[in-house]
Coordinates of C-alpha atoms and ligand atoms in Angstrom, one line a residue:
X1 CA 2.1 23.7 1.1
X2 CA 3.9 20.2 1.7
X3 CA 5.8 17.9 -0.7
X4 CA 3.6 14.4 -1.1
X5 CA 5.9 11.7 -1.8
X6 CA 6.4 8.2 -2.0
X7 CA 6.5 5.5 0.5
X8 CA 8.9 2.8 -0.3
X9 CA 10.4 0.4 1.9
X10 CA 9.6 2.1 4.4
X11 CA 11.2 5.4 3.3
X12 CA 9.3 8.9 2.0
X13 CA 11.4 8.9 -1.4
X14 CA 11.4 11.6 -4.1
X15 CA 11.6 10.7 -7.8
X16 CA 14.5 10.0 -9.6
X17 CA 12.8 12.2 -12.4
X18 CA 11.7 15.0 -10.6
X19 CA 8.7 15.2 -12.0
X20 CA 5.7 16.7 -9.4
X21 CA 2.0 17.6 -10.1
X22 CA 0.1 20.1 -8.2
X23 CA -2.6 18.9 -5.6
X24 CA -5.6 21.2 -5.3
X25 CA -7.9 21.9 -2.8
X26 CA -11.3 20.8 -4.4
X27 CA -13.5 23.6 -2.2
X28 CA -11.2 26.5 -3.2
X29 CA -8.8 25.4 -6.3
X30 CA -5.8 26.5 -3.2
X31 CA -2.6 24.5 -3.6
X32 CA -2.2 22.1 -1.1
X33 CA 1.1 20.5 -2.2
X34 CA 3.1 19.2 -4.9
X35 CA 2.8 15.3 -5.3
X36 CA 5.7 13.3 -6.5
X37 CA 5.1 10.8 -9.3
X38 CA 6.4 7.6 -9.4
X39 CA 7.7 6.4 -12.6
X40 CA 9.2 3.4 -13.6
X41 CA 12.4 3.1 -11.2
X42 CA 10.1 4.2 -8.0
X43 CA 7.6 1.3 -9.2
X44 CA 10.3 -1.2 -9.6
X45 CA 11.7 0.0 -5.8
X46 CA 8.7 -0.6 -4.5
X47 CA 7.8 -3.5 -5.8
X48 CA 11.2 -5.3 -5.1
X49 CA 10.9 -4.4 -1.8
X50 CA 7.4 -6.1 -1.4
X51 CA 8.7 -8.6 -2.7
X52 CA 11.7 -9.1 -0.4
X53 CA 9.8 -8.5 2.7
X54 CA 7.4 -11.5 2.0
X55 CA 10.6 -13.5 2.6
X56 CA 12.0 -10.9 6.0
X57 CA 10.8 -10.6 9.5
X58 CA 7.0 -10.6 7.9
X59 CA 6.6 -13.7 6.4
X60 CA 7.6 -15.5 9.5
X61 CA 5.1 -13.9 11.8
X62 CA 2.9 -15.9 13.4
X63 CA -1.0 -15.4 12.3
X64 CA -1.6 -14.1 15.6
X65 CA 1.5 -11.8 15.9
X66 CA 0.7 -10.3 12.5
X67 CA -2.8 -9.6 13.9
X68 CA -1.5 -7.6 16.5
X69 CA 0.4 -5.7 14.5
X70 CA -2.4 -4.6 12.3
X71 CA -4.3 -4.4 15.4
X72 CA -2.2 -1.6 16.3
X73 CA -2.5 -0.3 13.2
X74 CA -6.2 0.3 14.1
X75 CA -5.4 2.2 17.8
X76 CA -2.9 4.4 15.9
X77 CA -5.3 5.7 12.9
X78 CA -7.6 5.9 15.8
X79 CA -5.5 8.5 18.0
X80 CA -4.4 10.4 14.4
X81 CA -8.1 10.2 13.6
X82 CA -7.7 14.1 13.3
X83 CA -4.6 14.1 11.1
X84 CA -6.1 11.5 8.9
X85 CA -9.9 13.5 8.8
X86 CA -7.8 16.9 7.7
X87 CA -6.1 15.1 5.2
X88 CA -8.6 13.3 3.8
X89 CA -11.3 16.7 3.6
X90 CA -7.8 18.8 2.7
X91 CA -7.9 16.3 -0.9
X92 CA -11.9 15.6 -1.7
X93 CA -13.5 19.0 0.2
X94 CA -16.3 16.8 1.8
X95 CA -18.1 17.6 4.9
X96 CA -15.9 17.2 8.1
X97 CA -19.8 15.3 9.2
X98 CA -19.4 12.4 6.7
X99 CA -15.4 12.0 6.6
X100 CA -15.4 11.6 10.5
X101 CA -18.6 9.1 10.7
X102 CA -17.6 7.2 7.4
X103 CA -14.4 7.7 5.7
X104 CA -12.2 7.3 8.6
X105 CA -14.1 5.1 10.9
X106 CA -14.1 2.4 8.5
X107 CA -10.3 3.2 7.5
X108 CA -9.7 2.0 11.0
X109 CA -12.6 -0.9 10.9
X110 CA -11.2 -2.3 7.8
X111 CA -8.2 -3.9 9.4
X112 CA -9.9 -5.0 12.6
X113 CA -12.9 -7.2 10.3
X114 CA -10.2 -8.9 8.9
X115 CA -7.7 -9.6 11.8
X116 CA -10.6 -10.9 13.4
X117 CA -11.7 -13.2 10.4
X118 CA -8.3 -14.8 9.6
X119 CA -8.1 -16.1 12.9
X120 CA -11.3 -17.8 13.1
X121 CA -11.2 -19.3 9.4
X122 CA -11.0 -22.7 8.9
X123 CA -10.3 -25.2 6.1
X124 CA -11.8 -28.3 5.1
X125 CA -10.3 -31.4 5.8
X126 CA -11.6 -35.0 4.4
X127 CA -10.3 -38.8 5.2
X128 CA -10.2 -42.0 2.7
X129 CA -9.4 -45.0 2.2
X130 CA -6.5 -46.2 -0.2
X131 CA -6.5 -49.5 -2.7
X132 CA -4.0 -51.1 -0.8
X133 CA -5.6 -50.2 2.6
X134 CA -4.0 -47.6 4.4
X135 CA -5.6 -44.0 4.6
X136 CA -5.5 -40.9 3.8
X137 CA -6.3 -37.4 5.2
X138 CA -6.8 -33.8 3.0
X139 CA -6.9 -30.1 4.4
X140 CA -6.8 -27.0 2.9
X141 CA -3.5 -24.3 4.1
X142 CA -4.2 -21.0 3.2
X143 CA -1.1 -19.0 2.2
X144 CA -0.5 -15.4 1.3
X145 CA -0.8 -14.6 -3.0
X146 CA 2.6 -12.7 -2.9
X147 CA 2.7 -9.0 -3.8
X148 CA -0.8 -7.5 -4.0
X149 CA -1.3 -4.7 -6.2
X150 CA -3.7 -2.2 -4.9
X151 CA -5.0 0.7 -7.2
X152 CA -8.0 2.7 -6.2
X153 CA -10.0 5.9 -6.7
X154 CA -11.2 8.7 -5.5
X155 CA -14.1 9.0 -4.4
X156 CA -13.8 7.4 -0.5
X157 CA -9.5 7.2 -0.4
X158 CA -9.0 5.7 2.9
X159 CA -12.2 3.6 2.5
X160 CA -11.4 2.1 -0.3
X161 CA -7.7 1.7 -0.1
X162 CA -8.0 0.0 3.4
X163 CA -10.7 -2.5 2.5
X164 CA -8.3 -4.2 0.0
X165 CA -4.8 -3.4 2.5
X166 CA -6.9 -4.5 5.2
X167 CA -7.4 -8.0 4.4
X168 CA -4.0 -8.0 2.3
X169 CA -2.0 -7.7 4.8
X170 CA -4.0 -9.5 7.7
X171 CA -3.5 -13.2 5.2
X172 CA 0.4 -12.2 5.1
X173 CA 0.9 -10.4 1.4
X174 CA 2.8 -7.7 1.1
X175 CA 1.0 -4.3 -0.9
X176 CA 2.0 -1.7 -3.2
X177 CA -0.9 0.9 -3.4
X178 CA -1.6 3.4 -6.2
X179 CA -3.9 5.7 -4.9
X180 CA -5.9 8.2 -7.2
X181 CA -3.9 11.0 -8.8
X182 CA -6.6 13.2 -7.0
X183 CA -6.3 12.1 -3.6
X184 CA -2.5 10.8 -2.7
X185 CA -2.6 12.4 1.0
X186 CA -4.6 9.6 3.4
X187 CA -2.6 6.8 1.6
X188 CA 0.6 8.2 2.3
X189 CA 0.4 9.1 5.5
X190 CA -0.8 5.7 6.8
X191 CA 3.1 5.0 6.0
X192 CA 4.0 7.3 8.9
X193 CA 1.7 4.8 10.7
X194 CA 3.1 1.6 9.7
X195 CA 6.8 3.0 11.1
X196 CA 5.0 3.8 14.1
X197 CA 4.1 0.5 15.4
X198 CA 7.2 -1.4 13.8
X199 CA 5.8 -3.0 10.8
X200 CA 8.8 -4.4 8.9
X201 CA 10.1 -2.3 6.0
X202 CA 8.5 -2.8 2.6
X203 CA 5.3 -4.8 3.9
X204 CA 3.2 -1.4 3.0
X205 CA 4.8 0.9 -0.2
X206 CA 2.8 3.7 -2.0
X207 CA 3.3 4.7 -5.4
X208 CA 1.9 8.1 -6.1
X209 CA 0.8 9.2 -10.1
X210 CA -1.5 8.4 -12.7
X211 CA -2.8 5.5 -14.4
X212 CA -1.7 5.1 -18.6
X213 CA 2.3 5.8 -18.8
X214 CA 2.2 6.4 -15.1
X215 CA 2.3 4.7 -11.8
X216 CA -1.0 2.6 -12.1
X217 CA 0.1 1.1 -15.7
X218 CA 3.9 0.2 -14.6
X219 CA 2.4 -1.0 -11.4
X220 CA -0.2 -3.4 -13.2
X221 CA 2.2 -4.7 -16.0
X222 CA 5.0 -5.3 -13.2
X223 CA 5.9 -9.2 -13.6
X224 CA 6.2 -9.6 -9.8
X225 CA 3.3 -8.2 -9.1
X226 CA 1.0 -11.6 -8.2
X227 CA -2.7 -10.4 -7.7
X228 CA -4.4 -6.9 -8.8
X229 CA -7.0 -5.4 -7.0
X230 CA -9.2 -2.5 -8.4
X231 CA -11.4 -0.2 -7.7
X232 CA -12.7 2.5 -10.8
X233 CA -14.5 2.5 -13.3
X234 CA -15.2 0.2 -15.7
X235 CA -12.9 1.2 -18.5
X236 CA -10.2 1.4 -16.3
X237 CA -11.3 -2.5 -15.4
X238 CA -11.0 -3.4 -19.1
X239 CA -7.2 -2.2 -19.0
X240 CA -5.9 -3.7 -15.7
X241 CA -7.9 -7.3 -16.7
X242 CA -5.5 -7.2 -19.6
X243 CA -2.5 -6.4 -17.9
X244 CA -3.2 -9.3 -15.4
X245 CA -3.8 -11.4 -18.6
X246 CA 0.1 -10.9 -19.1
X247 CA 1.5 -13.7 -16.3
X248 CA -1.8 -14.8 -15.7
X249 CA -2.2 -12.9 -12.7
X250 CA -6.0 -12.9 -10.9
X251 CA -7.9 -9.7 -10.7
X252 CA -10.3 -8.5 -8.0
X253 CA -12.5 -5.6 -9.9
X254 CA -15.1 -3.4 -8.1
X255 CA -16.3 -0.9 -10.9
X256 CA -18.5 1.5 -11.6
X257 CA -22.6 1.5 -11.2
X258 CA -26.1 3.1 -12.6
X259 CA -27.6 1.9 -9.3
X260 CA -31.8 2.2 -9.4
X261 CA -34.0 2.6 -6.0
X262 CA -37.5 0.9 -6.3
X263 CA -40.3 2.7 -4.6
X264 CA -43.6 1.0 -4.0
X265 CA -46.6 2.8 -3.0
X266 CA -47.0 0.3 0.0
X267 CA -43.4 1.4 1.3
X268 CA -42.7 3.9 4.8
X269 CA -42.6 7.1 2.7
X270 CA -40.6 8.9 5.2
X271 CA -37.7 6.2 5.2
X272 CA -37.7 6.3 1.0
X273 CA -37.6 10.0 1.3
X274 CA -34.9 10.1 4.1
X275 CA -32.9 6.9 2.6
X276 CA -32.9 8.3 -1.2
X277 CA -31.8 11.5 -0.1
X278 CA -28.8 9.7 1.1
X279 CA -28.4 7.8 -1.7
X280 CA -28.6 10.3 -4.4
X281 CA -26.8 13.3 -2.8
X282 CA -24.8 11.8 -0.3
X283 CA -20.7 12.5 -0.8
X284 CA -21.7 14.9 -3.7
X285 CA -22.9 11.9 -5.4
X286 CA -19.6 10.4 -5.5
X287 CA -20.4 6.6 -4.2
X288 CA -20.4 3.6 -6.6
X289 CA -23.1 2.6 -4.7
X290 CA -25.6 5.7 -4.8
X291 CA -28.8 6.0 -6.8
X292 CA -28.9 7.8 -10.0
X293 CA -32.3 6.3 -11.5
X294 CA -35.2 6.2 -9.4
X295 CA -38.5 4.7 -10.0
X296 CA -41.4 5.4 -8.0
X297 CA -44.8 4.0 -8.0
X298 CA -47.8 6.1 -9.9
X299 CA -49.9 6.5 -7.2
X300 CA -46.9 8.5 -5.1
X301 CA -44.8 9.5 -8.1
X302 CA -45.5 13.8 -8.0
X303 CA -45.6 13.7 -3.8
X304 CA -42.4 11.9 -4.0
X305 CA -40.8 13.8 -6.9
X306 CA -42.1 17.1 -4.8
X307 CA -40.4 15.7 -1.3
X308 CA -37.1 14.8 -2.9
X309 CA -37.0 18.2 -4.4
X310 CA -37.6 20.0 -1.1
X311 CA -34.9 17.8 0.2
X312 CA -32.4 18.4 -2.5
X313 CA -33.0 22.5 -2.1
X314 CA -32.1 21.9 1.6
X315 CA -28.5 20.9 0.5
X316 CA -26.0 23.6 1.3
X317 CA -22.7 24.0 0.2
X318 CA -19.7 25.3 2.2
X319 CA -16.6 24.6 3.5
X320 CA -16.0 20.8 5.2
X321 CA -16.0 22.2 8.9
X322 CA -19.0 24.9 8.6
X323 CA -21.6 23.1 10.7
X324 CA -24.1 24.8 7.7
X325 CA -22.2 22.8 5.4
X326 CA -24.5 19.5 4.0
X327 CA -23.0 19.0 0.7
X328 CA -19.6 19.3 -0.5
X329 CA -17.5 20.0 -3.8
X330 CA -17.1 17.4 -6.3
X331 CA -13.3 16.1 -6.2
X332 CA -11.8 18.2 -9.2
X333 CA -12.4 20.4 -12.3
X334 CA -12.1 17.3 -14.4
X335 CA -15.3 15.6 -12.8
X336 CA -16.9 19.4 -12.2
X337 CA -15.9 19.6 -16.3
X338 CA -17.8 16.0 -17.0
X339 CA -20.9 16.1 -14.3
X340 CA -21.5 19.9 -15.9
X341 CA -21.4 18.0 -19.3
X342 CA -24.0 15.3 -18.0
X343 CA -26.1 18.5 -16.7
X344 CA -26.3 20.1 -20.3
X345 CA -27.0 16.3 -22.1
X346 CA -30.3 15.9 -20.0
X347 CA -31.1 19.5 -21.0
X348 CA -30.5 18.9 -24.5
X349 CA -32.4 15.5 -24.4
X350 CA -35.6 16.7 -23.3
X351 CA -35.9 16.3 -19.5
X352 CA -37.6 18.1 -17.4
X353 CA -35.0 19.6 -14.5
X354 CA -37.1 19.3 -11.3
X355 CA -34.2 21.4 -9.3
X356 CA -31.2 22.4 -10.2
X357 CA -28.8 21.7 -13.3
X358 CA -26.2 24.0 -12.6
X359 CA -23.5 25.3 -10.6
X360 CA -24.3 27.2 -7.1
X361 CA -23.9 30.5 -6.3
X362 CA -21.3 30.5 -3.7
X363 CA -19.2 33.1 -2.2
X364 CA -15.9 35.2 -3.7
X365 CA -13.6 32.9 -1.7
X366 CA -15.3 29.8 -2.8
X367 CA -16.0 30.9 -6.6
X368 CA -13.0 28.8 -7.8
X369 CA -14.5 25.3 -6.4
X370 CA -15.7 22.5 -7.9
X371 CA -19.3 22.9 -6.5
X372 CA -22.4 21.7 -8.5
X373 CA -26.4 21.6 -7.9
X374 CA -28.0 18.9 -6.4
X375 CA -30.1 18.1 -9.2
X376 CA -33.6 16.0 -10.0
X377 CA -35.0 15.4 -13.5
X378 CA -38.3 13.8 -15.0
X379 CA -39.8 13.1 -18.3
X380 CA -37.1 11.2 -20.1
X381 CA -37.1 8.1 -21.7
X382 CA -35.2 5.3 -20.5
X383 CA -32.6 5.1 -23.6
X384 CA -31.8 9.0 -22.7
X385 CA -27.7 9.3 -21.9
X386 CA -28.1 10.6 -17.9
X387 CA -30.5 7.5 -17.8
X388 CA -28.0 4.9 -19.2
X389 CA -24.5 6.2 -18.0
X390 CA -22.8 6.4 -15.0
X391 CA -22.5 10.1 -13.6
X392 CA -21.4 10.0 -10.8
X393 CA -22.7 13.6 -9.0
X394 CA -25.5 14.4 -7.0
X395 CA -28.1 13.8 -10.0
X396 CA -30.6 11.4 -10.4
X397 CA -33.9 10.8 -12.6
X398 CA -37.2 9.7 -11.6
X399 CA -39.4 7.6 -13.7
X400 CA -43.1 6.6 -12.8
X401 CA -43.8 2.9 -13.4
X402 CA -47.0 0.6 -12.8
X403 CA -46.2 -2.9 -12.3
X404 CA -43.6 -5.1 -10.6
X405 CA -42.8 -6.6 -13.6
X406 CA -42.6 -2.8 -15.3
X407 CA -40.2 -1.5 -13.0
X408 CA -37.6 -4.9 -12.9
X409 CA -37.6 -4.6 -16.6
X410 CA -36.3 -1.5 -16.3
X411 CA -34.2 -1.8 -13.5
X412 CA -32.6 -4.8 -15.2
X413 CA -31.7 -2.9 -18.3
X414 CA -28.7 -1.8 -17.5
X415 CA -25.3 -3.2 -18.7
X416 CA -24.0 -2.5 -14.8
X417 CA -25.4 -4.7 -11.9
X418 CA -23.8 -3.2 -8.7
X419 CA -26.6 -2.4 -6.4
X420 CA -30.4 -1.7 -5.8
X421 CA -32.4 -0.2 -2.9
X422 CA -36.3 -1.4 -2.8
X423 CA -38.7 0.3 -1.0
X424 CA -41.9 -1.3 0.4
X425 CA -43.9 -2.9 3.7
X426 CA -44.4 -6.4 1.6
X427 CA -42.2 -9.0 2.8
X428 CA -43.0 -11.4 -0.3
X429 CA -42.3 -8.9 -3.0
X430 CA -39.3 -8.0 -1.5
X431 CA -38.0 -11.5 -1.4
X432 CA -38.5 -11.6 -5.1
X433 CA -36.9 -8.5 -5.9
X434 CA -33.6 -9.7 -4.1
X435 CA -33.6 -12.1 -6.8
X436 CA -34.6 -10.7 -9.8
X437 CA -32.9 -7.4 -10.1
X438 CA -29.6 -8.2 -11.0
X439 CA -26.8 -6.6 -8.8
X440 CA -24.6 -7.7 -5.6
X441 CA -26.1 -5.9 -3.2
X442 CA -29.6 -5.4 -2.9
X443 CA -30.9 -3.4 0.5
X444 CA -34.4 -3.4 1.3
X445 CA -35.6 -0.3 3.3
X446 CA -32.3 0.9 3.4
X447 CA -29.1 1.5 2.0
X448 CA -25.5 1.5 2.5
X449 CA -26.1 -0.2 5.5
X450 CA -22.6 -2.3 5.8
X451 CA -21.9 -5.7 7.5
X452 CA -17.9 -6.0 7.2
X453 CA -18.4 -10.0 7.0
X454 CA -21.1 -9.8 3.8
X455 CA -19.8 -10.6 0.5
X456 CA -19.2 -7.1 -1.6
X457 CA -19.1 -6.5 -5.4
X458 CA -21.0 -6.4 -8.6
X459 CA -22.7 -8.7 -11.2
X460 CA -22.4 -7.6 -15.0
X461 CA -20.2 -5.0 -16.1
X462 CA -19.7 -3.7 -12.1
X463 CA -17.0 -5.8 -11.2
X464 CA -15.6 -9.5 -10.7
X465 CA -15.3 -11.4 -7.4
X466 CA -16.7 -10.8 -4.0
X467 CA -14.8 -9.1 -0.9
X468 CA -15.9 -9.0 2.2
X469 CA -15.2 -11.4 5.5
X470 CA -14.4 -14.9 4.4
X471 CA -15.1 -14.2 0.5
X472 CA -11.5 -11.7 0.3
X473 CA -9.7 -15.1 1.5
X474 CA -10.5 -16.2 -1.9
X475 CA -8.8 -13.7 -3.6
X476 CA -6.0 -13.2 -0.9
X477 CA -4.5 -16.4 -0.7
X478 CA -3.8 -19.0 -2.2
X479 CA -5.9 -22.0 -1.1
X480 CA -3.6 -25.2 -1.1
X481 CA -4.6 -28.6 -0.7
X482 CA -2.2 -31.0 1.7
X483 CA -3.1 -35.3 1.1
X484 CA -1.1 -37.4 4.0
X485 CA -1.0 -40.8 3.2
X486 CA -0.5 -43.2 6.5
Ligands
NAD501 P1 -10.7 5.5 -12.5 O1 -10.9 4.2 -13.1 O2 -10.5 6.7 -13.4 O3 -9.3 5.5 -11.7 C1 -9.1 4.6 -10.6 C2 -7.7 4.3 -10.4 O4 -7.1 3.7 -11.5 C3 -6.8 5.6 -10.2 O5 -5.9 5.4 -9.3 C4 -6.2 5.8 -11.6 O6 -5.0 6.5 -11.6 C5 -5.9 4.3 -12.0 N1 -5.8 4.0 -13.4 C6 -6.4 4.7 -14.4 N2 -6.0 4.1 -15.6 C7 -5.2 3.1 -15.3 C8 -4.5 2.1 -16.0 N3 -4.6 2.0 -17.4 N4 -3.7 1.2 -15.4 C9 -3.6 1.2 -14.1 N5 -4.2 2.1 -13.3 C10 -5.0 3.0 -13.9 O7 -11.8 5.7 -11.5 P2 -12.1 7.0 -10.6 O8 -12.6 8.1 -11.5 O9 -10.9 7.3 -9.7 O10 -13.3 6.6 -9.6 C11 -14.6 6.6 -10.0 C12 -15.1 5.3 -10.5 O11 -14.9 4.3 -9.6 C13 -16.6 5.3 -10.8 O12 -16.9 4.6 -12.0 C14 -17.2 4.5 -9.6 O13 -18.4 3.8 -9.8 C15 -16.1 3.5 -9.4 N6 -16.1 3.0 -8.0 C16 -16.6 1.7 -7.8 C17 -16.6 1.2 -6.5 C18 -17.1 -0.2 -6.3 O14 -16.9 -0.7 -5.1 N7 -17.7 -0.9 -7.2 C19 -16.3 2.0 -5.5 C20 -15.8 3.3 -5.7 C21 -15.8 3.8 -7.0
6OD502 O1 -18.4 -0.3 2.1 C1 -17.5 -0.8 1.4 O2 -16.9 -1.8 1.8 C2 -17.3 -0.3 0.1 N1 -16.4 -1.0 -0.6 C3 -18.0 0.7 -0.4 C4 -17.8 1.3 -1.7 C5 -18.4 2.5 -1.9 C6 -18.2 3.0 -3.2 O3 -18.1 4.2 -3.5

């Protein structure tokens, strides 16, 4: 068992409090440490020294020497790729598989997009001519925002948390990151990292705890905090939006989805079958981006409902480095607690349960896990609760629909607009559909299928702003205009 603590300043720091919570292992219920939350006077450390090292050794890097030091960054997740892949399973119990050809991969990729893109971004620059005849030339500097606030969840820790650092630090802010209550380890340890290759104290602080009365809230209301960046849900996105009212701080939100998949007749059955697999069951469900309404063409509707099944009853659960192993736990006993909930609604509602709907049998040892079904239902109407909310598990529904028109309508009618995968062989109808279902990302034949330099986000109630290559600029600095008169 190890103590999980704060980084500040560049310093593992207890709490002046003493208060800890117990971290649990999500496959078993073991205790794998006790973490130490930050309250108020760790918050205000942390942030203070953010704030001072915007003015230290950091702030007068060069763009270049900065980049090298995150660069370095990158080599050294790299060579504690196993460190950071036990610590990251150790706190969300998924498959050792996934963790090592997503989570961590792109812990380490997340830094190199954007070292690469801040170097090569230009501003614009314009010339005119004055009323008394001289000129004048305009270009845009980009400077760093200030302190970035970075609060994030669960589901993909290191993920997440480096795709806002990432580009944070790369255009010259300073961060203090609040990862989820449920998985404090991957964060932390990247402070061991920073020391390694010299980054100047207070550049990169953690703040470990909750969110209302804790860490997050003290960390979002802090007056020298100058930019917010969230990921979560959308209620959570309500609250920090109104914190960053107070100061009139900008907000980056990426929240929460009830993403549908659009299957046409015409499409590649095999890819939809493969690709929806993914998206429904992949990470136990657990992605903002995965599929939890699917709509599938009349003509295919029972083969398709039939393969997805026989897919979903091929999804084993076991421990993260069983090479058996194809689906993992959920992250705790509170989302265990809230899918099961979900489960028992679409009972009660009328649907038809295709597969699942339960919990697993599994094994004495792994009894006390926070495993659930894979599960498929039919037959519901479109207004039913597991059609309408978010989930969040390995769950999804299937409708049959007719028409194009049909299945938009009912795609659209959603108040989140995060992302879509459509399925079919004609070119023209997929054009249209990347316009008319509302969402950010729309893949066509696929899904998931990243491009580090892509605007990323959701329309409607999934989110504000875009990050992503150029588009995180916008939200990382602070894009200044320079007129020379001569
Ligand atoms: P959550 O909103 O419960 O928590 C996210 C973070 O916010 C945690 O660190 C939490 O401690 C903190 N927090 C909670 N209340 C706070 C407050 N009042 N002030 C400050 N901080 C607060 O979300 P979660 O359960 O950790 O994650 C699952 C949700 O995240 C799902 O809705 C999912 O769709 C969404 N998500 C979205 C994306 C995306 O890119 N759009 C990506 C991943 C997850
Ligand atoms: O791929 C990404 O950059 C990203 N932000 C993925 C989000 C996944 C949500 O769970």
């Amino acid at each position: 068992m190890t103590d999980i603590l704060n980084f500040i300043n560049g310093e593992y720091v207890k709490n002046a409090s003493g208060k800890t919570y117990e971290k649990r292992n999500p496959v078993d219920n073991s205790l794998i440490g006790m973490v130490h939350e930050a309250g108020k006077p760790e918050v205000d450390a942390a942030v203070a020294a953010a704030r001072a090292a915007l003015k230290g050794p950091w702030g007068k890097l060069s763009v270049v020497e900065r980049c090298n030091m995150l660069d370095a960054v990158v080599d050294e997740i790299n060579r504690r790729f196993d460190d950071f892949l036990q610590a990251e399973i150790a706190d969300t119990g998924k498959p050792a598989r996934l963790a090592s050809h997503v989570d961590i991969p792109r812990g380490a990729a997340n830094f190199k997009i954007f070292t690469d893109t801040i170097k090569n971004a230009s501003t614009e620059s314009f010339e005119m001519r004055t009323p008394d005849g001289k000129a004048a030339r305009s270009f845009g500097v980009r400077t760093p925002r200030g302190v970035i606030a970075i609060i994030c969840p669960w589901n993909l820790p290191l993920l997440l948390m480096t795709w806002k650092c990432g580009p944070a630090l790369a255009c010259g802010n300073t961060v203090v990151v609040k990862p989820s209550e449920a998985t404090p380890s991957t964060a932390t340890l990247l402070g061991e990292v920073m020391n390694k290759v010299g980054m100047p104290k207070g550049v990169y602080n953690v703040v470990n705890g909750f969110g209302v009365d804790s860490a997050g809230s003290f960390l979002t209301a802090h007056p020298d905090v100058n930019g917010i960046t969230f990921t979560g849900e959308t209620k959570t996105g309500t609250a920090i939006m109104k914190a960053g009212a107070d100061g009139i701080r900008p907000v980056s939100l990426e929240l929460g989805g009830k993403n549908a998949a659009l299957v046409f007749a015409d499409c590649d059955f095999q890819v939809a079958i493969d690709t929806v697999t993914r998206s429904v069951f992949e990470n136990c469900g657990q992605v903002c981006l995965g599929t939890e309404r699917v709509y599938v063409q009349r003509p295919i509707f029972e083969k398709f409902v039939s393969a997805l099944k026989e897919k979903a009853e091929t999804m084993t659960p076991g421990r993260p480095f069983d090479p058996a192993t194809r689906i993992g736990p959920l992250v705790s006993k509170i989302h265990q607690k809230k899918v099961l909930g979900m489960y028992r609604k679409a009972r009660d509602e009328g649907a038809t349960i295709v597969t699942g709907g339960g919990v697993p049998d599994m094994p004495d040892d792994l009894k006390d896990g926070c495993w659930v079904q894979p599960t498929i239902w039919t037959g519901l109407p479109e207004t039913a609760t597991v059609v309408t909310e978010e989930i969040f598990g390995p769950c999804c529904h299937i409708q049959p629909f007719d028409t194009e028109e049909e299945v938009v309508n009912m795609a659209n009618n959603n108040r989140y607009g995060l992302a879509t995968a459509v399925f079919t062989q004609d070119v023209s109808r997929a054009m249209r559909l990347s316009t008319e279902i509302e969402v950010g990302l729309c893949w066509i034949n696929s899904w998931f299928l990243r491009d580090l330099r892509t605007p990323f986000g959701g329309s409607k109630q999934s989110g504000i702003g875009r990050e992503g290559g150029l588009h995180s600029l916008e939200f990382y600095t602070e894009l200044r205009n320079v007129m020379v008169k001569y």
